[in-house]
CSV table of C-alpha atoms and ligand atoms in Angstrom, one decimal:
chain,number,residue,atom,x,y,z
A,1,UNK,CA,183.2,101.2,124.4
A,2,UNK,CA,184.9,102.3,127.8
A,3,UNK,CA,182.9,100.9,131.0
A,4,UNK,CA,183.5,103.0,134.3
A,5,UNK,CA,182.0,101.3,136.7
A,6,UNK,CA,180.1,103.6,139.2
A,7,UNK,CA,181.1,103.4,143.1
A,8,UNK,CA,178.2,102.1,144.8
A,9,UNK,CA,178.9,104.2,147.6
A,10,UNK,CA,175.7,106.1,148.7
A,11,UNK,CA,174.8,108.4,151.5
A,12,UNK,CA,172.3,106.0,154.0
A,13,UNK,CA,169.7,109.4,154.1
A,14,UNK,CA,169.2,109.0,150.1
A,15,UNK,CA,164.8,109.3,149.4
A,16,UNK,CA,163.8,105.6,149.0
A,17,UNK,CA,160.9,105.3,146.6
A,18,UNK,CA,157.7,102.7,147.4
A,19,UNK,CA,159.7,99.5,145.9
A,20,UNK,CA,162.8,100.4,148.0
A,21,UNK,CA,165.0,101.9,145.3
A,22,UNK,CA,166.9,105.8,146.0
A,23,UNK,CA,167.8,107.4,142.5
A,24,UNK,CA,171.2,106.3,142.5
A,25,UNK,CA,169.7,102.7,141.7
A,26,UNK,CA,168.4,103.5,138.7
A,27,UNK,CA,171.7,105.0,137.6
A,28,UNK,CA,174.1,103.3,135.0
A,29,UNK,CA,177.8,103.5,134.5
A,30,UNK,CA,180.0,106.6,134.8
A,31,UNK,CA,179.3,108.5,131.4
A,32,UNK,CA,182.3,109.2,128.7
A,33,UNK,CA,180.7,111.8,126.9
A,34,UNK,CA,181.9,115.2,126.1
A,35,UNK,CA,181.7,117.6,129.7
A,36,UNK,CA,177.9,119.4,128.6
A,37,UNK,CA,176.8,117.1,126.7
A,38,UNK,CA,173.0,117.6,125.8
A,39,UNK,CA,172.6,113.9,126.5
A,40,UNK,CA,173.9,113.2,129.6
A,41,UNK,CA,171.1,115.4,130.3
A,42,UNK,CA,168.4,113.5,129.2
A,43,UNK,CA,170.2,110.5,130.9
A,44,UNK,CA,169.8,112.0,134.1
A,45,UNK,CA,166.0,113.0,133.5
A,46,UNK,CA,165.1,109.0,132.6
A,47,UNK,CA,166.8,108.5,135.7
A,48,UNK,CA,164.2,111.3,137.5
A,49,UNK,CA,161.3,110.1,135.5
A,50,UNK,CA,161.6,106.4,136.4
A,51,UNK,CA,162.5,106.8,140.4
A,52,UNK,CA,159.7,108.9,140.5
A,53,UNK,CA,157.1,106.2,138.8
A,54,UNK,CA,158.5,103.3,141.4
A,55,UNK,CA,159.8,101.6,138.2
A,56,UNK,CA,161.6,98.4,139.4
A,57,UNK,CA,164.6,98.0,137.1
A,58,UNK,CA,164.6,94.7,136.1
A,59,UNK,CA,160.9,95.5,134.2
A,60,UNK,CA,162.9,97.8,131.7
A,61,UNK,CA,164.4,96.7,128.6
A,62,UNK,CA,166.3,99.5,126.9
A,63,UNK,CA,167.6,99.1,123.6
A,64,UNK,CA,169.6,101.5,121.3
A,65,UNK,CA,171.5,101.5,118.0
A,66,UNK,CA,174.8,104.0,117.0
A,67,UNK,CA,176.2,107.1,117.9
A,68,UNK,CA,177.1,108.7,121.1
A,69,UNK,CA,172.7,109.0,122.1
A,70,UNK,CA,173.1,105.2,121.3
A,71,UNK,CA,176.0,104.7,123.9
A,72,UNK,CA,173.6,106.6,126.9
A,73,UNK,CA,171.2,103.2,127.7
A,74,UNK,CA,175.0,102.2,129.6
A,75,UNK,CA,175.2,105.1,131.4
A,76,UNK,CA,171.0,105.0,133.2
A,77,UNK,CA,169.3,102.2,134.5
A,78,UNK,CA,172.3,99.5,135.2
A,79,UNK,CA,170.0,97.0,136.1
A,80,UNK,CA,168.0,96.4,133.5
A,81,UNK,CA,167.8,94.2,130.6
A,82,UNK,CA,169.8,96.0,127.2
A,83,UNK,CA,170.7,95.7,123.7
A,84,UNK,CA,172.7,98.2,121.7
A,85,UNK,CA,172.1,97.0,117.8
A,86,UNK,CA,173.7,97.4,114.8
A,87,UNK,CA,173.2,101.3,113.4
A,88,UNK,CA,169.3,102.5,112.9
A,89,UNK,CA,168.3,98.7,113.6
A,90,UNK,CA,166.9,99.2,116.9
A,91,UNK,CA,163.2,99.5,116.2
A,92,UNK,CA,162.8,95.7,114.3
A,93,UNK,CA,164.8,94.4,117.5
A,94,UNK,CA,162.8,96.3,119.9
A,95,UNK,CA,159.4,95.1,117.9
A,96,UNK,CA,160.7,91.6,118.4
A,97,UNK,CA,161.7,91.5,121.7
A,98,UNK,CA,158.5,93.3,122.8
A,99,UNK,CA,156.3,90.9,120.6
A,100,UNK,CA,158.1,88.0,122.5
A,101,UNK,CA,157.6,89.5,126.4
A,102,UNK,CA,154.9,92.0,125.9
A,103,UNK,CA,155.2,92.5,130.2
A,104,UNK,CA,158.8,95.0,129.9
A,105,UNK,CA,158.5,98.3,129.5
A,106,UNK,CA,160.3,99.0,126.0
A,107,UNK,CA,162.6,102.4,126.3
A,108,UNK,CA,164.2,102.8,122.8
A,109,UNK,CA,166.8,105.6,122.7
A,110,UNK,CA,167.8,107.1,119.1
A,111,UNK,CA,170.2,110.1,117.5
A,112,UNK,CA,169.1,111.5,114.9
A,113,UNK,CA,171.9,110.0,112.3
A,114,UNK,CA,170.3,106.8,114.2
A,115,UNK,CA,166.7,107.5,113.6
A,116,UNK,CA,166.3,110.1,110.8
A,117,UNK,CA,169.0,108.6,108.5
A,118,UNK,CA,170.2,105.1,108.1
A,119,UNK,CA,167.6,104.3,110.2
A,120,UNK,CA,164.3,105.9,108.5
A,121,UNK,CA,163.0,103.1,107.2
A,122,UNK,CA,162.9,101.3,110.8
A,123,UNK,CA,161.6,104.1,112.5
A,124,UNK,CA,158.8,104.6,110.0
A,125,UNK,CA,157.6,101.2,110.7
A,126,UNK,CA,158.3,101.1,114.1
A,127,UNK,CA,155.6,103.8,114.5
A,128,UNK,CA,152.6,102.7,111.9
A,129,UNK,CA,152.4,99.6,113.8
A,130,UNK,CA,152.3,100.9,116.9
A,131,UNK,CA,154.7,99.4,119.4
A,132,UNK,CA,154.1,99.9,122.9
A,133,UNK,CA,157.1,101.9,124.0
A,134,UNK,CA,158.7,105.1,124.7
A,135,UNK,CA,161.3,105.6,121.4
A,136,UNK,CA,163.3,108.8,122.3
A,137,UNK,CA,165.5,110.7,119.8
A,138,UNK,CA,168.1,112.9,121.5
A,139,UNK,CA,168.5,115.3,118.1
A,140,UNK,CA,171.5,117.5,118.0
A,141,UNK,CA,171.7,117.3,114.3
A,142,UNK,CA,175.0,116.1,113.5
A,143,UNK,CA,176.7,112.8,113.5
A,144,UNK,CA,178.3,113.4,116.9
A,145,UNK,CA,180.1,109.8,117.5
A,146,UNK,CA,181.8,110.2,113.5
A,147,UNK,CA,183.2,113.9,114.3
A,148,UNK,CA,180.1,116.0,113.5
A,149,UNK,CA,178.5,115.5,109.7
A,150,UNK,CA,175.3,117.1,109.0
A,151,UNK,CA,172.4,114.6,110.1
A,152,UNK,CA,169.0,114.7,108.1
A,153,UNK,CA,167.5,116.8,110.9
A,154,UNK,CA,169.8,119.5,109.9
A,155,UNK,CA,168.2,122.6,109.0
A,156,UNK,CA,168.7,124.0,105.9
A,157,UNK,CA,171.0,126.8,106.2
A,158,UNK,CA,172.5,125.4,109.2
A,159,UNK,CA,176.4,125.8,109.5
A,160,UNK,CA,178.6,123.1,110.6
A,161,UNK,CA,181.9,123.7,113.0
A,162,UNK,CA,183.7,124.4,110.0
A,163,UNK,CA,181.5,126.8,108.3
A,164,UNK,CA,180.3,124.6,106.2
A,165,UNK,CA,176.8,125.4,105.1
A,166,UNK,CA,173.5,122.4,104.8
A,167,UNK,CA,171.9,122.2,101.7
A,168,UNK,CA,169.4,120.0,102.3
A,169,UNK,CA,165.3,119.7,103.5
A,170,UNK,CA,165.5,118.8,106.9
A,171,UNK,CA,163.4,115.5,108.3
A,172,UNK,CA,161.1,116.8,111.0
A,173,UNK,CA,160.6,113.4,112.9
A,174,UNK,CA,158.0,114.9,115.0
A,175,UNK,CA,155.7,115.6,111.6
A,176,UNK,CA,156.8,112.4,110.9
A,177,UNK,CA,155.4,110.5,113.7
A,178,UNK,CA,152.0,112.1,114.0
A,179,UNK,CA,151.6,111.6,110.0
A,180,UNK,CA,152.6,107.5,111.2
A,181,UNK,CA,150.1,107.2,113.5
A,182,UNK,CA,152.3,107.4,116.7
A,183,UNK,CA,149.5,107.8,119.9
A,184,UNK,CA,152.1,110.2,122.2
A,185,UNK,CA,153.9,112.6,120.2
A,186,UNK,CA,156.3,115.2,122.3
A,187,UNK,CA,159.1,117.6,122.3
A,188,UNK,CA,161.4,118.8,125.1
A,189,UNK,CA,164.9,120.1,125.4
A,190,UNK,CA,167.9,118.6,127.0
A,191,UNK,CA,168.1,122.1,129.1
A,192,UNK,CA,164.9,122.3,130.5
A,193,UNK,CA,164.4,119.2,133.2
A,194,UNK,CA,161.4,120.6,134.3
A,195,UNK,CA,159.3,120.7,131.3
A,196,UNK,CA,161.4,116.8,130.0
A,197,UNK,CA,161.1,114.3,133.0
A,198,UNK,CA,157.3,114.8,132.7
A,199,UNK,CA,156.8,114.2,129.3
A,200,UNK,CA,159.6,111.0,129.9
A,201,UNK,CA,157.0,109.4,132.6
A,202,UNK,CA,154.0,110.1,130.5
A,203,UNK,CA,155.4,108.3,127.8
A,204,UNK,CA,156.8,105.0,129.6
A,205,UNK,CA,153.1,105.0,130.7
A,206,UNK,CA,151.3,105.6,127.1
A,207,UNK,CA,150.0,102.1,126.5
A,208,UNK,CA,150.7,102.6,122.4
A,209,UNK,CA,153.7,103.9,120.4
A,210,UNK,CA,154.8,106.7,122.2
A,211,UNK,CA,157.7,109.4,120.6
A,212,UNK,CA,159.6,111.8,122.1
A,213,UNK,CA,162.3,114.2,119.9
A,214,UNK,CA,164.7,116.0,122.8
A,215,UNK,CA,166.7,118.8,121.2
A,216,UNK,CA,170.2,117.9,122.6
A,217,UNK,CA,173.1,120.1,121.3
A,218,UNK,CA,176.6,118.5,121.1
A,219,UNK,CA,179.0,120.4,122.5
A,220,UNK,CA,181.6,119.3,120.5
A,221,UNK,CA,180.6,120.1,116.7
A,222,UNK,CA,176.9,121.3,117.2
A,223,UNK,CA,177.0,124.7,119.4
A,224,UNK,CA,178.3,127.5,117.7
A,225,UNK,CA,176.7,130.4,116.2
A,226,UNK,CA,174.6,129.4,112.6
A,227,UNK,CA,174.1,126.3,114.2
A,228,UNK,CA,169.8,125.6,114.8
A,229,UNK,CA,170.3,123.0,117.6
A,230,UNK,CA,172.8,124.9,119.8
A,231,UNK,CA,172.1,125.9,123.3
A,232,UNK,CA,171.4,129.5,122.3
A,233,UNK,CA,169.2,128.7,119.5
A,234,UNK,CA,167.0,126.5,121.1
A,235,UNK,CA,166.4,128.9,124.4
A,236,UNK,CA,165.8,131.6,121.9
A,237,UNK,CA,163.4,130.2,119.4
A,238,UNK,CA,161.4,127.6,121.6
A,239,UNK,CA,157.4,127.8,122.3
A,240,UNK,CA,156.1,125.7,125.1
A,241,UNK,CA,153.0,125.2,124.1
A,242,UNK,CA,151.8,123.2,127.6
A,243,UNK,CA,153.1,122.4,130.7
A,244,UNK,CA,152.3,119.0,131.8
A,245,UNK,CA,152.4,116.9,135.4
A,246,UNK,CA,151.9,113.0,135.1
A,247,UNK,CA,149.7,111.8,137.7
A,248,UNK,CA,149.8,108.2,137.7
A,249,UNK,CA,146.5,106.0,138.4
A,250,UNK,CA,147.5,104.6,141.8
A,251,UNK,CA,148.5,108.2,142.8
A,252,UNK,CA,145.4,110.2,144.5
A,253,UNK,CA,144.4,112.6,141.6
A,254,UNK,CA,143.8,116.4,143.1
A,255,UNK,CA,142.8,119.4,141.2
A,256,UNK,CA,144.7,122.5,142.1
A,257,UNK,CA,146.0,124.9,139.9
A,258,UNK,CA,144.1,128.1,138.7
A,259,UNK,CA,141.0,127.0,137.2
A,260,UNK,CA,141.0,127.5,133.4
A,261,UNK,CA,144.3,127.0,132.5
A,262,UNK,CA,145.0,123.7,133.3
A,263,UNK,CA,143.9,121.1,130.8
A,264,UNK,CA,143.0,117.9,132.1
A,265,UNK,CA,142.8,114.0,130.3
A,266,UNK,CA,142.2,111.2,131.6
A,267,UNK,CA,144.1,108.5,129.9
A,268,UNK,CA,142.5,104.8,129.2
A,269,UNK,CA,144.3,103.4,132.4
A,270,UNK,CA,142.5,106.3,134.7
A,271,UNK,CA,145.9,107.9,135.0
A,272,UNK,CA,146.0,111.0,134.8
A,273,UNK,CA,147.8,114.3,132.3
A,274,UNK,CA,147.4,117.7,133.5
A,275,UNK,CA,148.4,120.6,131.3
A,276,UNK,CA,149.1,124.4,132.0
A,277,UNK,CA,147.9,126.0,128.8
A,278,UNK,CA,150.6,128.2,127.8
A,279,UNK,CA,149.0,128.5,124.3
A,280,UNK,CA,145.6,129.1,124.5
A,281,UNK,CA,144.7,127.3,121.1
A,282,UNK,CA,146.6,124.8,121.4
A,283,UNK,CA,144.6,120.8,121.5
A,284,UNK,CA,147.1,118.3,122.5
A,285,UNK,CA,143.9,115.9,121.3
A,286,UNK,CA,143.9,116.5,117.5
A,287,UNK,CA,146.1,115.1,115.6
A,288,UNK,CA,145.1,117.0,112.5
A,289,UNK,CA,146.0,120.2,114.3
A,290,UNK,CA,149.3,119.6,116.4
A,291,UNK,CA,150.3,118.5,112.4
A,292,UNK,CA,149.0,121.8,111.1
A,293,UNK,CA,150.5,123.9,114.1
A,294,UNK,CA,153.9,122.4,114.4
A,295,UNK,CA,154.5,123.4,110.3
A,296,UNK,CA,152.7,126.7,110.7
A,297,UNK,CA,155.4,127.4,113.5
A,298,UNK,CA,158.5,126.3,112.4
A,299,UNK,CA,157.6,128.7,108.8
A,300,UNK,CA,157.9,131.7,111.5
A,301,UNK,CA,161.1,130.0,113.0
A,302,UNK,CA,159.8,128.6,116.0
A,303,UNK,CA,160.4,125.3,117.5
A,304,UNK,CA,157.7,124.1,119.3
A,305,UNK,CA,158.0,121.6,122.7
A,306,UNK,CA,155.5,119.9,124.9
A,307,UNK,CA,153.1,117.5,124.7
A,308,UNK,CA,151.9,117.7,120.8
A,309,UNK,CA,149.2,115.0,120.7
A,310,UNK,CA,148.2,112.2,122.8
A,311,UNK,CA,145.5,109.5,122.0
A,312,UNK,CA,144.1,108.7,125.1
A,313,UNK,CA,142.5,105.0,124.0
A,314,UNK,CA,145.6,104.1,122.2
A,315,UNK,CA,145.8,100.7,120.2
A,316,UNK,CA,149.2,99.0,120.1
A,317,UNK,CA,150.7,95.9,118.1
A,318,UNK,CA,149.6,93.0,120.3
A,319,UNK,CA,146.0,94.5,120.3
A,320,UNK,CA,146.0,94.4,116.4
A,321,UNK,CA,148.0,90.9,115.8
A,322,UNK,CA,145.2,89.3,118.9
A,323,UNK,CA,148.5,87.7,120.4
A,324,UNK,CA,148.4,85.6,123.5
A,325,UNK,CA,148.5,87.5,126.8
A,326,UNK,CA,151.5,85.6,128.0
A,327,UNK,CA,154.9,86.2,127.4
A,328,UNK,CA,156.4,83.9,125.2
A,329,UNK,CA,158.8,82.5,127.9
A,330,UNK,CA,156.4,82.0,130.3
A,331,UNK,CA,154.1,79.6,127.5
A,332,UNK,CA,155.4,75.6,127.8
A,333,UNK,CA,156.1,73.2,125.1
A,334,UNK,CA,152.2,71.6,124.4
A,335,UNK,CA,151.0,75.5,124.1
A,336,UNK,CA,153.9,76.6,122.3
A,337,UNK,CA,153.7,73.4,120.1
A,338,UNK,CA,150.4,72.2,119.9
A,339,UNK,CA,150.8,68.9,117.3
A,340,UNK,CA,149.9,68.0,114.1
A,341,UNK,CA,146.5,67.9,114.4
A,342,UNK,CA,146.5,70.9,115.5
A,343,UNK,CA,148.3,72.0,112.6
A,344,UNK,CA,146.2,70.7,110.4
A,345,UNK,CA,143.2,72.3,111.8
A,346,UNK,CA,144.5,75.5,111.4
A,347,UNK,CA,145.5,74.5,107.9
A,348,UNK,CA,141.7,73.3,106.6
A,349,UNK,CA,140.2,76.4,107.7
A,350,UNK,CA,142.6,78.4,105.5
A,351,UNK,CA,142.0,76.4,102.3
B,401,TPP,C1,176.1,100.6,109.2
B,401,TPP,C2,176.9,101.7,109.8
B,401,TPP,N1,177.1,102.9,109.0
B,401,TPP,C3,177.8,103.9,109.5
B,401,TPP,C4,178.3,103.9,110.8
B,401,TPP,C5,179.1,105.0,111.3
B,401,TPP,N2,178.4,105.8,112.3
B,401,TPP,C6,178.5,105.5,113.6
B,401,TPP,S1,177.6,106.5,114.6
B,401,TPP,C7,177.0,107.3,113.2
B,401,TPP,C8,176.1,108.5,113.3
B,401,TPP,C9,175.5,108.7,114.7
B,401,TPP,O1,174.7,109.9,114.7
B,401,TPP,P1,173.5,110.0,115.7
B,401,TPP,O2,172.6,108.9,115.6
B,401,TPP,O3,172.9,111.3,115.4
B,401,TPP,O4,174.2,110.0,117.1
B,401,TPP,P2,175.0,111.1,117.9
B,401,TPP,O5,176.4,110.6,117.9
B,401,TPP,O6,174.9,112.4,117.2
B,401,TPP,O7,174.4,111.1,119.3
B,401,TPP,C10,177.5,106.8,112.0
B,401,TPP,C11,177.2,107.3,110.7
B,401,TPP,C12,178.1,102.7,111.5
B,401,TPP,N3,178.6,102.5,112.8
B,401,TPP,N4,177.4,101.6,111.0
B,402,SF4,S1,180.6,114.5,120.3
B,402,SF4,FE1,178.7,115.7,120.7
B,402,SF4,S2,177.1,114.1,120.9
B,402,SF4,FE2,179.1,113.1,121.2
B,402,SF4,S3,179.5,113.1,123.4
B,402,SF4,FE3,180.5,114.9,122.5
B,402,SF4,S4,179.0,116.5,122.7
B,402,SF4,FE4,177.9,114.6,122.9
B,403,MG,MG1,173.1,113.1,116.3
């Protein structure tokens, strides 16, 4: 992979945040993706979201697996901890590195060939057991990195570059996560900032396995007309069905906002989600519904983004395995080695 290093040079009037970092700290290497790539876009929203939640760096551990989304954890946050795995393995690494240090905030970033193909199995899991982290999918429904085969998020009826036309069912991972049990489950765009970087923060903060599917054309082989995840497309066929702000719990929480369209929930942590209604039915809450809404959209060709469903008293893996509190490297060698009597203690009461 090619590594340009970014100058450090920064203007001494740059917005320092409350631990002392400006934005261009929690920037990575200069990217080598295509010129308008949908990813570098998202790159540059994690960058937003995580100045913006005082985030230090060095509390972040991003891992990824293949494919040019796969290559974007080197080009945002350069100083945190990161692993790029072998292709659609991320989520068992991620699982293990979070079981092992449960105090980093786990940022897994995806494709779609990543997530949706090789990598189904992992992700299903990954999800049903409820891993506290944000696992983001930048979907532009082709293999990008290999030259732009159809990925199983491909509509059917999509056309590649070459005219070629899909065949088969597309895997909506969205579906896929609410029906696993996922406790945050959103949607965004690579084109629209405004609506993303919120939904990014309240997802590094969801205390629970938190999903987020960003529509991310590639420029290259995914952005021409008969294509379903080009730029066009997606402006023309998207429904919004909230608007949210992330107000953190050590923020002061205020009300503005025209009364009756803003939906506020408090999350378990006090902090705070506050959504402009854009869809007046719509109940970020139940999961039964956001499952029944999303499918009853996409039959009338829409693609719907925003916050789907959140559970605000989310349960993640350490709550159900009862692990210890402390990180593993923290623990010494009696606790982490306790002796054979020990041992044998624990062995009596299972016979
Ligand atoms: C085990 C394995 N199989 C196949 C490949 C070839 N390969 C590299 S990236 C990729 C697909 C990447 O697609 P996606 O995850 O959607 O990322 P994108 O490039 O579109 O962002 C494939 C099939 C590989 N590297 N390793
Ligand atoms: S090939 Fe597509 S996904 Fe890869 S960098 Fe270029 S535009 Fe982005
Ligand atoms: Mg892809």
């Amino acid at each position: 992979m090619t590594y340009l290093k970014k100058p450090k040079l920064r203007h001494p009037s740059l917005e320092v945040n409350s631990v002392g970092y400006t934005r261009r700290d929690y920037e990575g290497a200069i990217s080598t993706l295509c010129a308008g790539c949908g990813h570098d876009s998202i790159s540059a929203a994690i960058v937003q979201a995580c100045w913006e939640l005082e985030i230090q760096p060095h509390r972040v551990a991003k891992l990824s697996g293949i494919g040019c989304s796969s290559k974007t954890p080197d080009y945002f946050l350069g100083n945190s901890h990161g692993f790029n795995t072998v292709h659609g393995r991320m989520p068992s690494v991620l699982t293990g590195a979070n079981l092992a240090n449960r105090d980093l905030l786990y940022l897994g970033v995806s494709g779609d060939g990543d997530s949706a193909s090789i990598g189904l199995g992992q992700f299903a899991h990954v999800m049903r057991r409820g891993v506290n982290m944000l696992y983001l999918v930048e979907n532009n429904g082709v293999y990008g990195l290999t030259k732009g085969q159809f990925s199983a998020t491909a509509d059917t009826g999509s056309k590649s570059k070459k005219g070629a036309s899909n065949r088969d069912a597309p895997i909506d991972l969205v579906s896929m996560a609410l029906q696993l049990g996922a406790t945050f489950v959103a949607r965004g765009f690579s084109g629209d900032k405004r609506q993303l970087v919120p939904l990014i923060k309240a997802g590094i903060e969801h205390r629970g396995a938190a999903f987020i599917d960003v529509v991310s054309p590639c420029v290259a082989f995914n952005n021409h007309a008969g294509s379903t995840k080009s730029y066009d497309y997606v402006r023309e066929h998207n429904e919004a069905v909230n608007r949210i702000d992330f107000i953190p719990r050590r923020r002061e929480i205020r009300a503005d906002g025209e009364e009756g369209e803003v939906l506020e929930v408090i999350q378990h942590d006090g902090s705070m989600l506050r959504m402009r209604k854009l869809h007046a039915v719509y109940d970020p809450t139940d999961r039964v519904a956001a499952i029944s809404y999303i499918q009853q959209r996409q039959a009338a060709g829409e693609m719907v983004t925003g916050l789907l469903f959140v559970d605000t008293h989310p349960e993640d893996l350490h709550i159900h395995l009862n692990t210890v509190d402390i990180p593993f490297n923290r623990l010494d060698t009696p606790e982490l080695c306790p002796g054979s009597a020990a041992l044998e203690g624990i062995n009596r009461s299972l016979r």
